[in-house]
C-alpha positions as semicolon CSV with decimal commas, in nm:
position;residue;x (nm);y (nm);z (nm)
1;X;-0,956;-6,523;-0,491
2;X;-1,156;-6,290;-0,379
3;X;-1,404;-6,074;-0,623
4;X;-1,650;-5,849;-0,479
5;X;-1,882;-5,597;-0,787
6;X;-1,975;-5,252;-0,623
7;X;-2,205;-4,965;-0,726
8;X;-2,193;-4,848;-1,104
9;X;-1,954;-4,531;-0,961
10;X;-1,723;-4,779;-0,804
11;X;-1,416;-4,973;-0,957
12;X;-1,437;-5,345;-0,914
13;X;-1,152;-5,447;-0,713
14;X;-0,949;-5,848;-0,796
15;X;-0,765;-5,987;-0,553
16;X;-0,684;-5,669;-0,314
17;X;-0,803;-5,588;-0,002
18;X;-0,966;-5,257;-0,079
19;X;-1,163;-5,049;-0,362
20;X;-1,182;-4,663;-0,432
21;X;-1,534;-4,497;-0,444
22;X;-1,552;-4,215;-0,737
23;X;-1,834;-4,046;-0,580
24;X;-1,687;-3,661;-0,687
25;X;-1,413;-3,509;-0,549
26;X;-1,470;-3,579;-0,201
27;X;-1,389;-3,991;-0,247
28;X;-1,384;-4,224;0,055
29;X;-1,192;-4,511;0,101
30;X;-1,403;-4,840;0,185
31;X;-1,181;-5,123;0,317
32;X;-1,259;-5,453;0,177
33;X;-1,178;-5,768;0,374
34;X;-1,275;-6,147;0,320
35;X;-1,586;-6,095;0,494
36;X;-1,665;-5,810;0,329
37;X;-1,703;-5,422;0,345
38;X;-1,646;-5,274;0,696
39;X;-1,861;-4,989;0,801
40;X;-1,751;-4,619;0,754
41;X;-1,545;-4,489;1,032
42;X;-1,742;-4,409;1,353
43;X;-1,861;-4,054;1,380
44;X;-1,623;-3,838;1,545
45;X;-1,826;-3,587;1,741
46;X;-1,518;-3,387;1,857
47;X;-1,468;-3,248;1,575
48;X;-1,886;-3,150;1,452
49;X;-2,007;-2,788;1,502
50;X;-2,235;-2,856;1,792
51;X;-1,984;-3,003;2,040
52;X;-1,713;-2,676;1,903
53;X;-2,024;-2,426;1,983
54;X;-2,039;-2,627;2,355
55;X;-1,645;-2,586;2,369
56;X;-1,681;-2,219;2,260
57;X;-1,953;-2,125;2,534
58;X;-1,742;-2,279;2,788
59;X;-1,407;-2,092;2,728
60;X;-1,603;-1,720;2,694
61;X;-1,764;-1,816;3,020
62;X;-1,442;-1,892;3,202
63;X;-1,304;-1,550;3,054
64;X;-1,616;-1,368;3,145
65;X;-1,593;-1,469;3,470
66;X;-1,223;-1,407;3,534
67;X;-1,240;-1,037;3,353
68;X;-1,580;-0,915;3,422
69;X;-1,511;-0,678;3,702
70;X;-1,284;-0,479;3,413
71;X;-1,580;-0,440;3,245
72;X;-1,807;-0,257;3,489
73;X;-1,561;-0,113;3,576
74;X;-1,515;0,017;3,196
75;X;-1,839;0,074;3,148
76;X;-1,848;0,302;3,425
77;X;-1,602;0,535;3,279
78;X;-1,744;0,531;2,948
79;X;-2,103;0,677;3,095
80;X;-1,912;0,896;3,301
81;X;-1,916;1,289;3,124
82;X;-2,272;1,286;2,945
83;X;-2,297;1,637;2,980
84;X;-2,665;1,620;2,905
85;X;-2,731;1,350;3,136
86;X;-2,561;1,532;3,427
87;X;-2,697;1,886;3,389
88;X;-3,038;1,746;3,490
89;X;-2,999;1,817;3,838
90;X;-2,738;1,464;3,900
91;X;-2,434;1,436;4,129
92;X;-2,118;1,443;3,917
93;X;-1,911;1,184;3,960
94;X;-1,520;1,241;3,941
95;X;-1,301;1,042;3,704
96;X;-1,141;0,775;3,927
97;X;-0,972;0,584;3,678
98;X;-0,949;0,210;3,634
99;X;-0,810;0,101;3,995
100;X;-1,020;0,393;4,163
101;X;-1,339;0,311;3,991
102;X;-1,331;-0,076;4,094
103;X;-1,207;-0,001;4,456
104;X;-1,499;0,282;4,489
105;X;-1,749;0,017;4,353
106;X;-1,638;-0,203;4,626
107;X;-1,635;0,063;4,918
108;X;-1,990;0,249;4,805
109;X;-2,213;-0,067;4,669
110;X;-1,984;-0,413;4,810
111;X;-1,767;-0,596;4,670
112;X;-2,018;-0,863;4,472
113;X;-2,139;-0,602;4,278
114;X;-1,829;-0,623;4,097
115;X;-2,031;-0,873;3,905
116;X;-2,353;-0,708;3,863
117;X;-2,485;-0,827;3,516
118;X;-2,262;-1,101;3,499
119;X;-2,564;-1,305;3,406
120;X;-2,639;-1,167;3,093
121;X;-2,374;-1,128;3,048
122;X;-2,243;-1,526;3,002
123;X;-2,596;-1,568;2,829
124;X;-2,494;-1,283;2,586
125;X;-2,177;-1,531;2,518
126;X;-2,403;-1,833;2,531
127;X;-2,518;-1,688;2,129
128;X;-2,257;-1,491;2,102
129;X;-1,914;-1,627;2,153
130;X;-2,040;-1,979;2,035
131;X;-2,217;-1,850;1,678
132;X;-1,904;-1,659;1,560
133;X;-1,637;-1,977;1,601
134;X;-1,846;-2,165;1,458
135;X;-1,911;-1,961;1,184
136;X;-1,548;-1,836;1,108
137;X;-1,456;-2,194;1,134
138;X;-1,704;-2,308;0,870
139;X;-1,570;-2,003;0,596
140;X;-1,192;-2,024;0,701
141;X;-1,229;-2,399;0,619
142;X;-1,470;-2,444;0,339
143;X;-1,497;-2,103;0,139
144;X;-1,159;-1,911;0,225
145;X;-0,869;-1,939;-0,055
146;X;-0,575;-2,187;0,042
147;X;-0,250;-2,060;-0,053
148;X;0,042;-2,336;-0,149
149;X;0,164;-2,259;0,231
150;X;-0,115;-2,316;0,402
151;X;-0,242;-1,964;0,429
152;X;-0,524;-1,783;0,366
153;X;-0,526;-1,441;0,215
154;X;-0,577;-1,199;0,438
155;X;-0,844;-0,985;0,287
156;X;-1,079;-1,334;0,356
157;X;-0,951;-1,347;0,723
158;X;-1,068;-0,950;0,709
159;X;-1,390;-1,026;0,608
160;X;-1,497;-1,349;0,771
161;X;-1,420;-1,177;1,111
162;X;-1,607;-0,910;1,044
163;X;-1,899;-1,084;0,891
164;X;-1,940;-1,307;1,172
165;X;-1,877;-1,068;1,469
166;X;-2,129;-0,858;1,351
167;X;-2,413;-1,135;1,256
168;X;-2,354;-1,292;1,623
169;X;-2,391;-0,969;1,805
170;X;-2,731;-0,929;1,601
171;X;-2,826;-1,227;1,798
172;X;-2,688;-1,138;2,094
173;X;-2,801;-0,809;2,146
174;X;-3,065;-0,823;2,397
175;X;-2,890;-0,965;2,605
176;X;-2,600;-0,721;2,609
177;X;-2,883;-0,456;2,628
178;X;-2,976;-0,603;2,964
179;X;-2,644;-0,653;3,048
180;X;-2,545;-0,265;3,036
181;X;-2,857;-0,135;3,191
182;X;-2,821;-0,380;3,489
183;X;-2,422;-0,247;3,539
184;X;-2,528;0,123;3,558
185;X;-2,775;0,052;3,855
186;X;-2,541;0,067;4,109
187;X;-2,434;0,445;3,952
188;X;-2,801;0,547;3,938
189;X;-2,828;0,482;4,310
190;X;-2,529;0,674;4,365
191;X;-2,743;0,937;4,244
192;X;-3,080;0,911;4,412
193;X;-3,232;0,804;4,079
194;X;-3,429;0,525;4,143
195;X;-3,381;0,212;4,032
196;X;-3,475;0,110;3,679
197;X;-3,408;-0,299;3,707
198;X;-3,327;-0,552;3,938
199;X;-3,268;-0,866;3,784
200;X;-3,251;-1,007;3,462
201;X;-3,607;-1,105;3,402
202;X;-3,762;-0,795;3,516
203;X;-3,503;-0,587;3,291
204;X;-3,622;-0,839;3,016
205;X;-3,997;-0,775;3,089
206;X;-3,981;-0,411;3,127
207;X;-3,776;-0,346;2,796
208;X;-4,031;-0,593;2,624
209;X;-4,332;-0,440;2,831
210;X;-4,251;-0,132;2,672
211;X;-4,087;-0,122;2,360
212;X;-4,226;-0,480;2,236
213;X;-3,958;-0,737;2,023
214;X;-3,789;-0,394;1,902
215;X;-3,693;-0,232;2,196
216;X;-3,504;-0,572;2,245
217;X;-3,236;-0,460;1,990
218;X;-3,245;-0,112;2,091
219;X;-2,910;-0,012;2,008
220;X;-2,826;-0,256;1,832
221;X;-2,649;-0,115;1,550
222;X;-2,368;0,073;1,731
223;X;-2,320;-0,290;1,912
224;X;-2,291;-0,473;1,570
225;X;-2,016;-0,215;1,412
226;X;-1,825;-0,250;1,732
227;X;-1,853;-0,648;1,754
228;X;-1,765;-0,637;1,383
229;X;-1,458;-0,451;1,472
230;X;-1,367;-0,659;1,793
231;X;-1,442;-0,987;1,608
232;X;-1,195;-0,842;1,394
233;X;-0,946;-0,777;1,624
234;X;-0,990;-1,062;1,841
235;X;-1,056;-1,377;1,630
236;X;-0,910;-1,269;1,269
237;X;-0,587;-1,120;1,419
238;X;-0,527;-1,454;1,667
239;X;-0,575;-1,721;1,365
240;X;-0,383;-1,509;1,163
241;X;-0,108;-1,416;1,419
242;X;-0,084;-1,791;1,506
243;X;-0,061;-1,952;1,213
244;X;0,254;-1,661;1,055
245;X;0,434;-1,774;1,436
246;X;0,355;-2,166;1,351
247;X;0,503;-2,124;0,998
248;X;0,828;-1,950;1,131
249;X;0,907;-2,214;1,329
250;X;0,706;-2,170;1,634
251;X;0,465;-2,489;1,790
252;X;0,183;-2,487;1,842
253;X;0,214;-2,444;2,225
254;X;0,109;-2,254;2,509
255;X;0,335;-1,981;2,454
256;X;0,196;-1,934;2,090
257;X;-0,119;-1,909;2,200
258;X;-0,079;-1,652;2,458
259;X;0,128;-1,439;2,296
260;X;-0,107;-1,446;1,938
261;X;-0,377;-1,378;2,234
262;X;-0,211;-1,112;2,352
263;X;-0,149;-0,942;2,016
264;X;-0,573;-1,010;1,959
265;X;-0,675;-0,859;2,269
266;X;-0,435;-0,531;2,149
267;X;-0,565;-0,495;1,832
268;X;-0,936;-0,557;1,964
269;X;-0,907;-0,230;2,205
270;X;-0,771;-0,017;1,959
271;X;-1,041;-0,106;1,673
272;X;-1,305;-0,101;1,917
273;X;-1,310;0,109;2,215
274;X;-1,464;0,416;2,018
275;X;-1,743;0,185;1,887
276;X;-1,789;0,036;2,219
277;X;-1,853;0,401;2,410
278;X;-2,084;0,498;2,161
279;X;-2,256;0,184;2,184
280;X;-2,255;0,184;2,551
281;X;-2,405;0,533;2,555
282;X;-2,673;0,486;2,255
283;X;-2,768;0,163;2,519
284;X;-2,773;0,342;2,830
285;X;-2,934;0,631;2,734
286;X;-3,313;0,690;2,883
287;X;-3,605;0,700;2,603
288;X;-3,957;0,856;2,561
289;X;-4,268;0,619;2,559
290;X;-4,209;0,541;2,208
291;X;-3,886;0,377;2,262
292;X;-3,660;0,679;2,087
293;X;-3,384;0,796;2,257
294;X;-3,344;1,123;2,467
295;X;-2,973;1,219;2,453
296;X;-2,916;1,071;2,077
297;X;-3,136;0,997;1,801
298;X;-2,840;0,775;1,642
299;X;-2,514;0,596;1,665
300;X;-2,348;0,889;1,422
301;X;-2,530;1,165;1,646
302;X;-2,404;1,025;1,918
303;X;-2,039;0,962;1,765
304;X;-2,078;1,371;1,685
305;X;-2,216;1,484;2,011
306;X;-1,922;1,288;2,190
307;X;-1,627;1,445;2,017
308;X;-1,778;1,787;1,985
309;X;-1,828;1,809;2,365
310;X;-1,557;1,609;2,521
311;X;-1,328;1,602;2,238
312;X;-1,209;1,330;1,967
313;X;-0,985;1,112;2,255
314;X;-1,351;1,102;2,459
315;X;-1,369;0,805;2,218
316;X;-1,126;0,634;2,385
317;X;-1,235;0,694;2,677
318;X;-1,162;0,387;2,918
319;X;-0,898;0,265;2,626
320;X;-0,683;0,104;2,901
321;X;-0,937;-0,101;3,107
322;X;-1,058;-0,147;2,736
323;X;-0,720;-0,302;2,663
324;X;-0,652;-0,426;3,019
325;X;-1,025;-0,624;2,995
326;X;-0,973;-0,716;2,625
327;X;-0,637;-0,856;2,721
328;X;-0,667;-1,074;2,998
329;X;-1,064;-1,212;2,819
330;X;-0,888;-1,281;2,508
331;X;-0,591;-1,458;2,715
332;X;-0,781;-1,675;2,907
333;X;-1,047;-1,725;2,610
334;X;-0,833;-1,859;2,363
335;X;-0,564;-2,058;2,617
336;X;-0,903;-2,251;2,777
337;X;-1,027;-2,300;2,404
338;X;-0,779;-2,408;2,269
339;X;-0,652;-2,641;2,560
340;X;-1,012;-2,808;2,584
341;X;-1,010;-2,837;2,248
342;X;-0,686;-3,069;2,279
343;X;-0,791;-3,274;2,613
344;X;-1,150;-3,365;2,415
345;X;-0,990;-3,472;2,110
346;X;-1,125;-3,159;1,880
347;X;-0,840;-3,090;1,619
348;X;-0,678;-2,693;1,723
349;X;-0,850;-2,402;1,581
């Protein structure tokens, strides 16, 4: 017979090869043999927040990598048609479109500098990409609403994404500061300007040198609306896309995946291309010695300026390599997440 007395929040269990701990709502299960209580299950790091954040980095990387030619070459044709910048004596450059602005960056500066900034660029997604999974994980999980379904409400998903986009790009900022400066260097030489940064560190130093911790988030608003909005796009409309296909009858496949990706990457262009020019612009803009800007003395001045002298579509100004960067990132982000996720043994997102 065998009679084992537990804690005062435990039942005592008679002749039964297990007892029930009452500690709250949360209860474990503690299996009782006739040697005695085994030890709680053996951590399961798959499935903690650190080795998800590791996951996280390594998916944006691999997307970053694949995509980031779309995004100089975006950025380029954002810049492109500051008026003010361009009426101080500059060569204009002429709108060359997607296709014509990545083959001219090959022809003019080579065809590595396709990648120029790319290093920031991956450490920008080192804080970045890995803070806001983690983060929308941790709400969607442990503060979001759980409908009899399943579901979430949607309002939640609304929030969470934007909450999170916008508190990792706060993070993240100085490096995407670096990250735009270093991409318009190739432009400035085009020019005859001469050259502001060379390399990461040196970009680092000089904005530091001269604009202390601050000048490190110059800009950084504009960039946290427009990560807000992305974020919003991107990682609120995928879980939310996914899981309406998954309870209509779809698996939770490949072919979910990319086409919820798909939808995400959509859905991110059109919410944030006009936040990303005038981010991109506010960023790229020169300043006086104390660090204040010399085209725009805000995000909303600069929104103004922008439509009043190139019109309200200037926002969307490089909308399709926008989408046609979004797209693919978000593709290739969320099929490598979610497929690493599955070969280490980390339950899908």
């Amino acid at each position: 017979m065998l009679s084992l007395a537990y804690s005062r929040n435990c039942i005592e269990c008679y002749d039964c090869n297990f007892a029930k701990c009452l500690h709250g709502m949360n209860s474990n299960r503690m299996v009782v043999t006739q040697r005695g209580v085994l030890p709680p299950a053996k951590y399961n790091y798959a499935d903690s927040a650190w080795f998800k954040y590791i996951l996280s980095c390594t998916a944006a990387t691999t997307a970053e990598l694949v995509t980031y030619p779309l995004d100089l070459a975006k950025t380029r044709l954002q810049i492109q048609g500051e008026t003010e910048l361009n009426s101080k004596g500059s060569r204009m450059l002429p709108y060359r479109g997607l296709v014509g602005t990545a083959v001219g960056i090959v022809r003019e500066e080579g065809f590595l500098k396709l990648w120029q900034g790319m290093t920031p660029a991956v450490y920008r997604h080192l804080v970045y990409s890995g803070t806001r999974m983690v983060l929308y994980e941790k709400l969607r999980d442990n503060l979001f609403s759980v409908r009899e379904d399943g579901s979430h409400p949607v309002w939640q998903s609304i929030m969470g994404g934007i909450v999170v986009g916008g508190a990792a790009q706060l993070l993240a900022s100085p490096a995407d500061l670096i990250k735009v400066q270093l991409q318009m260097e190739g432009r400035r030489r085009l020019e005859g300007k001469p050259p502001r940064v060379t390399n990461v560190s040196e970009a680092f130093v000089k904005i530091y040198t001269s604009g202390g911790v601050r000048g490190l988030w110059k800009g950084c608003m504009p960039n946290v609306y427009r990560s807000a909005l992305v974020n919003l796009g991107d990682l609120t409309t995928y879980d939310s896309v996914k899981r309406f296909f998954i309870k209509r009858g779809f698996t939770d496949d490949y072919w979910t995946h990319a086409l919820s990706s798909y939808l995400a990457g959509l859905v991110a262009a059109v919410l944030g291309t006009p936040a990303d020019v005038v981010k991109t612009r506010v960023m790229n803009q020169p300043v006086d010695e104390r660090q204040r800007g010399l085209l725009y003395k805000s995000s909303m001045d600069c929104l103004l300026k922008t439509v009043h002298n190139e019109g309200f579509w200037a926002l969307y100004k490089g909308f399709l390599p926008c989408w046609m960067r979004m797209g693919p990132w978000s593709l290739t982000f969320w099929l490598t997440y979610e497929q690493i996720r599955s070969k280490c043994g980390t339950s899908a997102f």
